[in-house]
Tab-separated table of C-alpha atoms in Angstrom:
chain	number	residue	atom	x	y	z
A	1267	MET	CA	27.156	10.573	-5.198
A	1268	SER	CA	25.434	9.614	-2.092
A	1269	GLU	CA	24.374	11.722	0.649
A	1270	LEU	CA	22.845	11.138	4.136
A	1271	ILE	CA	19.285	12.522	4.345
A	1272	ASN	CA	17.371	12.133	7.694
A	1273	GLY	CA	19.812	9.460	8.621
A	1274	ILE	CA	19.306	7.439	5.341
A	1275	LEU	CA	21.802	6.983	2.645
A	1276	TYR	CA	20.395	8.261	-0.392
A	1277	GLU	CA	21.374	8.624	-4.059
A	1278	LYS	CA	18.816	9.815	-6.809
A	1279	ARG	CA	17.528	6.899	-9.056
A	1280	HIS	CA	19.771	4.395	-7.172
A	1281	ASP	CA	18.057	1.046	-7.029
A	1282	ILE	CA	18.641	-2.576	-5.808
A	1283	ILE	CA	17.067	-5.407	-7.683
A	1284	ILE	CA	17.234	-8.997	-6.271
A	1285	ASN	CA	15.567	-11.627	-8.480
A	1286	ASN	CA	12.317	-11.301	-10.378
A	1287	MET	CA	9.048	-11.689	-8.576
A	1288	SER	CA	8.691	-14.982	-10.280
A	1289	ASP	CA	12.293	-16.339	-9.357
A	1290	GLY	CA	11.808	-16.761	-5.526
A	1291	ILE	CA	12.765	-14.264	-2.873
A	1292	TYR	CA	12.370	-10.728	-4.502
A	1293	TYR	CA	13.587	-7.418	-3.365
A	1294	TYR	CA	13.544	-3.913	-4.872
A	1295	PHE	CA	14.785	-0.859	-3.296
A	1296	ASP	CA	13.854	2.468	-5.083
A	1297	TYR	CA	15.833	5.562	-4.018
A	1298	ASP	CA	14.127	8.635	-6.036
A	1299	GLU	CA	11.856	11.466	-5.593
A	1300	ARG	CA	8.215	12.211	-6.619
A	1301	SER	CA	6.232	15.420	-7.017
A	1302	PHE	CA	2.771	16.782	-6.729
A	1303	GLN	CA	2.233	16.476	-10.399
A	1304	VAL	CA	2.512	12.510	-10.314
A	1305	ASN	CA	0.047	12.085	-7.563
A	1306	MET	CA	-2.399	9.224	-8.477
A	1307	ASP	CA	-6.146	9.642	-8.893
A	1308	PHE	CA	-7.003	6.693	-7.005
A	1309	GLN	CA	-5.376	4.182	-4.758
A	1310	HIS	CA	-3.695	1.127	-5.941
A	1311	PHE	CA	-2.509	-2.109	-4.496
A	1312	HIS	CA	0.362	-4.667	-4.979
A	1313	SER	CA	0.613	-8.426	-4.753
A	1314	PHE	CA	3.967	-7.814	-2.733
A	1315	TYR	CA	4.899	-6.126	0.603
A	1316	GLU	CA	6.010	-2.461	0.366
A	1317	ILE	CA	7.750	-0.191	2.766
A	1318	HIS	CA	7.641	3.630	2.286
A	1319	ILE	CA	10.012	5.583	4.105
A	1320	LEU	CA	9.537	9.421	3.536
A	1321	LEU	CA	12.722	11.710	3.482
A	1322	ALA	CA	11.084	14.997	2.781
A	1323	LYS	CA	9.373	17.198	5.376
A	1324	SER	CA	5.790	15.823	4.958
A	1325	ALA	CA	3.321	14.024	2.803
A	1326	SER	CA	0.056	12.198	3.080
A	1327	HIS	CA	-0.747	8.561	2.590
A	1328	LEU	CA	-4.059	7.118	1.931
A	1329	VAL	CA	-4.523	3.442	3.106
A	1330	GLU	CA	-7.932	1.703	2.600
A	1331	GLY	CA	-9.673	5.039	2.295
A	1332	ILE	CA	-8.222	6.465	5.474
A	1333	PRO	CA	-5.763	9.543	5.349
A	1334	TYR	CA	-2.676	9.724	7.404
A	1335	THR	CA	-0.086	12.547	7.631
A	1336	ILE	CA	3.430	11.340	7.524
A	1337	HIS	CA	6.641	13.166	8.287
A	1338	ALA	CA	10.326	12.552	7.515
A	1339	GLY	CA	11.424	9.317	8.921
A	1340	ASP	CA	8.049	7.781	9.287
A	1341	ILE	CA	7.883	4.010	8.065
A	1342	VAL	CA	4.621	3.094	6.159
A	1343	LEU	CA	4.045	-0.740	6.046
A	1344	LEU	CA	1.762	-1.960	3.269
A	1345	ARG	CA	0.934	-5.877	3.243
A	1346	PRO	CA	-0.084	-7.327	-0.167
A	1347	SER	CA	-3.575	-6.283	-1.473
A	1348	LEU	CA	-3.743	-3.203	0.726
A	1349	LEU	CA	-5.350	-0.278	-1.343
A	1350	HIS	CA	-3.145	2.926	-0.815
A	1351	LYS	CA	-1.576	5.892	-2.520
A	1352	THR	CA	0.925	8.624	-1.456
A	1353	ILE	CA	-0.121	12.386	-1.937
A	1354	TYR	CA	2.881	14.516	-2.184
A	1355	PRO	CA	2.644	18.243	-1.439
A	1356	GLN	CA	3.150	20.981	-3.943
A	1357	GLY	CA	6.661	22.359	-4.398
A	1358	ALA	CA	10.031	20.843	-4.567
A	1359	PRO	CA	9.902	16.971	-5.195
A	1360	SER	CA	9.803	14.737	-2.168
A	1361	ARG	CA	12.524	12.118	-1.686
A	1362	ARG	CA	11.645	8.879	-0.436
A	1363	LEU	CA	12.790	5.190	-0.266
A	1364	ILE	CA	10.441	2.435	-1.396
A	1365	ILE	CA	11.216	-1.106	-0.725
A	1366	ASN	CA	9.140	-3.910	-2.338
A	1367	PHE	CA	9.658	-7.530	-1.245
A	1368	LEU	CA	8.197	-10.770	-1.673
A	1369	TYR	CA	8.782	-14.305	-0.269
A	1370	PRO	CA	7.242	-17.457	-1.854
A	1371	GLN	CA	4.681	-19.309	0.127
A	1372	GLU	CA	6.944	-22.405	0.335
A	1373	TYR	CA	9.651	-20.269	1.851
A	1374	LEU	CA	7.346	-19.083	4.474
A	1375	ASP	CA	5.946	-22.361	5.116
A	1376	SER	CA	9.536	-23.586	5.724
A	1377	HIS	CA	10.438	-20.539	7.920
A	1378	PRO	CA	7.662	-19.892	10.212
A	1379	ALA	CA	9.439	-17.051	12.177
A	1380	PHE	CA	8.881	-14.858	9.042
A	1381	SER	CA	5.121	-15.113	9.778
A	1382	ARG	CA	5.973	-13.545	13.264
A	1383	ILE	CA	8.423	-10.727	12.174
A	1384	LEU	CA	5.828	-9.562	9.370
A	1385	GLU	CA	3.278	-9.040	12.055
A	1386	PRO	CA	3.809	-5.276	12.077
A	1387	PHE	CA	2.417	-5.102	8.588
A	1388	GLY	CA	-0.899	-6.352	9.946
A	1389	GLN	CA	-1.446	-3.496	12.387
A	1390	ASP	CA	-4.490	-1.411	12.134
A	1391	ILE	CA	-2.398	1.804	11.644
A	1392	PRO	CA	0.107	1.096	9.121
A	1393	ILE	CA	2.424	3.975	9.963
A	1394	PHE	CA	5.402	3.677	12.441
A	1395	ARG	CA	7.146	6.492	14.104
A	1396	PHE	CA	10.194	6.047	16.666
A	1397	ASP	CA	12.298	8.410	18.699
A	1398	GLN	CA	15.630	9.411	17.529
A	1399	GLU	CA	17.450	6.438	18.792
A	1400	LYS	CA	15.552	3.792	17.552
A	1401	THR	CA	15.008	5.516	14.076
A	1402	ALA	CA	18.903	5.587	13.897
A	1403	ILE	CA	18.975	1.690	14.549
A	1404	LEU	CA	16.510	0.887	11.879
A	1405	SER	CA	18.301	3.566	9.393
A	1406	ASP	CA	21.805	2.075	9.934
A	1407	MET	CA	20.393	-1.375	8.987
A	1408	LEU	CA	18.968	0.029	5.746
A	1409	ASN	CA	22.322	1.826	5.027
A	1410	GLN	CA	24.054	-1.422	5.304
A	1411	VAL	CA	21.972	-2.704	2.472
A	1412	PHE	CA	22.878	0.408	0.423
A	1413	LEU	CA	26.547	0.086	1.026
A	1414	LEU	CA	26.429	-3.592	0.020
A	1415	SER	CA	25.115	-2.369	-3.289
A	1416	THR	CA	27.937	-0.137	-3.968
A	1417	ARG	CA	30.514	-2.842	-3.467
A	1418	SER	CA	31.890	-5.258	-6.292
A	1419	MET	CA	30.952	-8.876	-5.388
A	1420	PRO	CA	29.427	-11.808	-7.170
A	1421	SER	CA	25.728	-11.438	-7.685
A	1422	ASP	CA	24.714	-14.583	-5.640
A	1423	ILE	CA	26.770	-13.126	-2.675
A	1424	LEU	CA	25.126	-9.730	-2.936
A	1425	ASN	CA	21.679	-11.504	-2.935
A	1426	THR	CA	22.446	-13.478	0.244
A	1427	MET	CA	23.901	-10.430	2.057
A	1428	VAL	CA	21.029	-8.408	1.223
A	1429	HIS	CA	18.505	-10.940	2.196
A	1430	ALA	CA	20.410	-11.252	5.569
A	1431	GLU	CA	20.656	-7.625	6.278
A	1432	PHE	CA	16.900	-7.089	5.618
A	1433	THR	CA	15.837	-9.743	7.620
A	1434	ARG	CA	17.828	-8.188	10.556
A	1435	PHE	CA	15.894	-4.833	9.965
A	1436	LEU	CA	12.541	-6.815	9.670
A	1437	TYR	CA	13.288	-8.533	13.091
A	1438	ARG	CA	14.378	-5.417	14.703
A	1439	LEU	CA	11.278	-3.470	13.292
A	1440	TRP	CA	9.239	-6.312	15.017
A	1441	GLU	CA	11.245	-5.925	18.163
A	1442	LEU	CA	10.523	-2.230	18.337
A	1443	ARG	CA	7.057	-2.260	17.279
A	1444	SER	CA	5.626	-1.578	20.780
A	1445	PHE	CA	7.595	1.515	20.782
A	1446	ASN	CA	5.549	3.237	17.971
A	1447	VAL	CA	4.565	6.780	18.988
A	1448	TYR	CA	2.604	7.658	15.661
A	1449	VAL	CA	-0.716	9.186	16.412
A	1450	PRO	CA	-3.123	10.092	13.584
A	1451	GLU	CA	-3.933	13.676	13.193
A	1452	LYS	CA	-7.511	14.794	13.647
A	1453	PHE	CA	-9.481	15.242	10.475
A	1454	GLU	CA	-9.874	18.603	8.984
A	1455	SER	CA	-13.558	18.598	9.926
A	1456	PRO	CA	-16.457	16.429	11.271
A	1457	LEU	CA	-17.615	16.066	7.774
A	1458	SER	CA	-14.202	14.694	6.391
A	1459	GLU	CA	-14.147	12.231	9.455
A	1460	LYS	CA	-17.776	11.124	8.556
A	1461	ILE	CA	-16.905	10.462	4.896
A	1462	TYR	CA	-13.737	8.772	5.726
A	1463	GLN	CA	-15.615	6.609	8.288
A	1464	ILE	CA	-17.722	5.607	5.481
A	1465	THR	CA	-14.776	4.928	2.905
A	1466	SER	CA	-13.292	2.707	5.547
A	1467	TYR	CA	-16.693	0.795	5.932
A	1468	ILE	CA	-16.877	0.169	2.178
A	1469	HIS	CA	-13.293	-1.396	2.079
A	1470	ASN	CA	-14.189	-3.644	5.013
A	1471	HIS	CA	-17.802	-4.778	3.562
A	1472	TYR	CA	-17.391	-4.304	-0.149
A	1473	SER	CA	-18.619	-7.958	-0.427
A	1474	GLU	CA	-22.100	-7.048	1.139
A	1475	GLU	CA	-24.956	-5.147	-0.492
A	1476	LEU	CA	-24.041	-1.414	-0.329
A	1477	SER	CA	-26.242	1.510	-1.569
A	1478	LEU	CA	-26.553	5.396	-1.050
A	1479	GLU	CA	-29.638	4.638	0.966
A	1480	SER	CA	-28.161	1.781	3.240
A	1481	LEU	CA	-25.097	3.873	4.055
A	1482	ALA	CA	-26.963	6.946	4.633
A	1483	GLU	CA	-29.191	5.320	6.997
A	1484	GLN	CA	-26.353	3.508	8.883
A	1485	PHE	CA	-24.228	6.661	9.145
A	1486	TYR	CA	-27.242	8.932	10.000
A	1487	ILE	CA	-26.918	11.124	7.166
A	1488	SER	CA	-29.378	12.126	4.380
A	1489	THR	CA	-28.822	10.602	1.018
A	1490	TYR	CA	-28.550	14.024	-0.631
A	1491	TYR	CA	-26.008	15.157	1.753
A	1492	LEU	CA	-24.058	11.784	1.484
A	1493	SER	CA	-24.032	11.928	-2.300
A	1494	HIS	CA	-23.108	15.523	-2.653
A	1495	ARG	CA	-20.430	15.583	0.169
A	1496	PHE	CA	-18.872	12.192	-0.655
A	1497	ARG	CA	-17.918	13.439	-4.120
A	1498	GLN	CA	-16.681	16.886	-2.474
A	1499	VAL	CA	-14.366	14.959	-0.115
A	1500	THR	CA	-13.243	12.212	-2.222
A	1501	GLY	CA	-13.598	13.247	-5.774
A	1502	TYR	CA	-15.707	10.180	-6.675
A	1503	THR	CA	-19.325	9.396	-6.638
A	1504	LEU	CA	-20.278	6.840	-3.956
A	1505	ILE	CA	-21.189	4.214	-6.384
A	1506	HIS	CA	-18.208	4.849	-8.508
A	1507	TYR	CA	-15.993	4.464	-5.227
A	1508	ILE	CA	-17.783	1.048	-4.379
A	1509	GLN	CA	-17.267	-0.315	-7.880
A	1510	MET	CA	-13.534	0.611	-7.764
A	1511	THR	CA	-13.166	-1.114	-4.379
A	1512	ARG	CA	-14.872	-4.157	-5.445
A	1513	ILE	CA	-12.762	-4.331	-8.809
A	1514	ARG	CA	-9.655	-4.044	-6.895
A	1515	SER	CA	-10.454	-6.863	-4.805
A	1516	ALA	CA	-11.374	-8.862	-7.836
A	1517	GLN	CA	-8.041	-8.047	-9.555
A	1518	TYR	CA	-6.162	-9.434	-6.518
A	1519	ALA	CA	-8.254	-12.603	-6.430
A	1520	LEU	CA	-7.800	-13.147	-10.048
A	1521	ILE	CA	-3.909	-12.667	-9.918
A	1522	ASN	CA	-3.432	-14.544	-6.626
A	1523	THR	CA	-5.980	-17.315	-6.506
A	1524	ARG	CA	-7.315	-20.019	-8.748
A	1525	GLU	CA	-10.972	-19.370	-7.700
A	1526	LYS	CA	-13.697	-19.654	-10.372
A	1527	ILE	CA	-14.236	-16.152	-11.748
A	1528	THR	CA	-18.162	-16.549	-10.895
A	1529	ASP	CA	-17.134	-17.177	-7.368
A	1530	ILE	CA	-14.786	-14.197	-7.181
A	1531	SER	CA	-17.730	-12.156	-8.804
A	1532	ALA	CA	-19.982	-13.091	-5.876
A	1533	ALA	CA	-17.188	-12.835	-3.228
A	1534	CYS	CA	-16.696	-9.178	-4.327
A	1535	GLY	CA	-20.261	-8.086	-3.900
A	1536	PHE	CA	-21.458	-8.299	-7.402
A	1537	THR	CA	-25.076	-9.466	-7.640
A	1538	SER	CA	-24.654	-11.114	-11.195
A	1539	PHE	CA	-21.836	-12.269	-13.354
A	1540	SER	CA	-23.022	-10.066	-16.113
A	1541	GLN	CA	-22.790	-6.991	-14.004
A	1542	PHE	CA	-19.303	-8.014	-12.841
A	1543	ASN	CA	-18.095	-8.520	-16.257
A	1544	ARG	CA	-19.626	-5.181	-17.610
A	1545	VAL	CA	-18.041	-3.133	-14.538
A	1546	PHE	CA	-14.614	-5.057	-14.811
A	1547	ARG	CA	-14.338	-4.075	-18.482
A	1548	LYS	CA	-15.409	-0.513	-17.741
A	1549	PHE	CA	-12.571	-0.115	-15.381
A	1550	CYS	CA	-9.992	-2.337	-16.776
A	1551	GLY	CA	-10.525	-2.339	-20.516
A	1552	VAL	CA	-10.493	-6.152	-20.614
A	1553	SER	CA	-12.609	-9.151	-19.477
A	1554	PRO	CA	-11.821	-10.773	-16.194
A	1555	SER	CA	-10.677	-13.873	-17.931
A	1556	ASP	CA	-8.204	-11.952	-20.173
A	1557	PHE	CA	-6.793	-10.064	-16.950
A	1558	ARG	CA	-6.138	-13.310	-15.210
A	1559	ARG	CA	-4.227	-14.510	-18.428
A	1560	ASP	CA	-2.161	-11.212	-18.646
A	1561	PRO	CA	-2.474	-8.826	-15.553
A	1562	VAL	CA	0.654	-6.796	-16.525
A	1563	THR	CA	-0.595	-5.107	-19.479
A	1564	SER	CA	-4.121	-4.517	-18.045
A	1565	SER	CA	-5.033	-1.324	-16.261
A	1566	PHE	CA	-6.099	-0.715	-12.803
A	1567	PRO	CA	-9.089	1.735	-11.952
A	1568	THR	CA	-7.598	5.301	-11.671
A	1569	HIS	CA	-9.926	7.557	-13.486
A	1570	SER	CA	-12.544	9.627	-11.725
A	1571	ALA	CA	-16.069	9.619	-12.414
């Protein structure tokens, strides 16, 4: 039985799947809930676009090492390869709507307008919050997709209609992007802000030479203090975090490009291929070449140091 939660039609474990990722235009709408117990240890990424709409009171989203507090109705936009994770609070499970979608490159090439309406996914702050009127407009469009999925119709007609309705949603989101009122909340302490500045720097400079000493000097902090506080705030040693970030980028390149593995190794900041191969095996349990052949059954770095 469906219900209306913060303007969004919702039914637990209801999903809408249009095609497979390898079959062209792909959509996956997932109406479900998550609890504190399933919070991931580390961030992950996808090769597709993702929209996260929180229906519960509040949660947190970590994107490229930066934490964001989100409230009911906030829209989190995640472009492919963006490292992220949602942190749900303790207590009752949090309801949410997750939308994954992917358009083949040839489709985007022949429909250049999609590059425009996907621009909100490239904003520096990936969270969108609108006033009640604009939120209702966007919610109604998503509710049309939900209602379509409950009707009896041929699958090809359903696929076409969902694509049309969701395209309208993306267009309206693009049209309303300048009305975003989301403002990131302040960090808990100057220490947390400093550490998250460093994690953000790592995500943007992982291809360069990074070390405890160089980062401590750049951010005007002692090596001892950085080493100790970094693990206190993030749960990871600095070196472990740098390696995970580099491996994430290597995984994305292995899946989505045909670049030589040695070139990927260098582009991700590893000083030698033997080092890259050793660290990749440490985190993923397989060699880079084995991962490229079968990424589905391979793991992503989630364990703590």
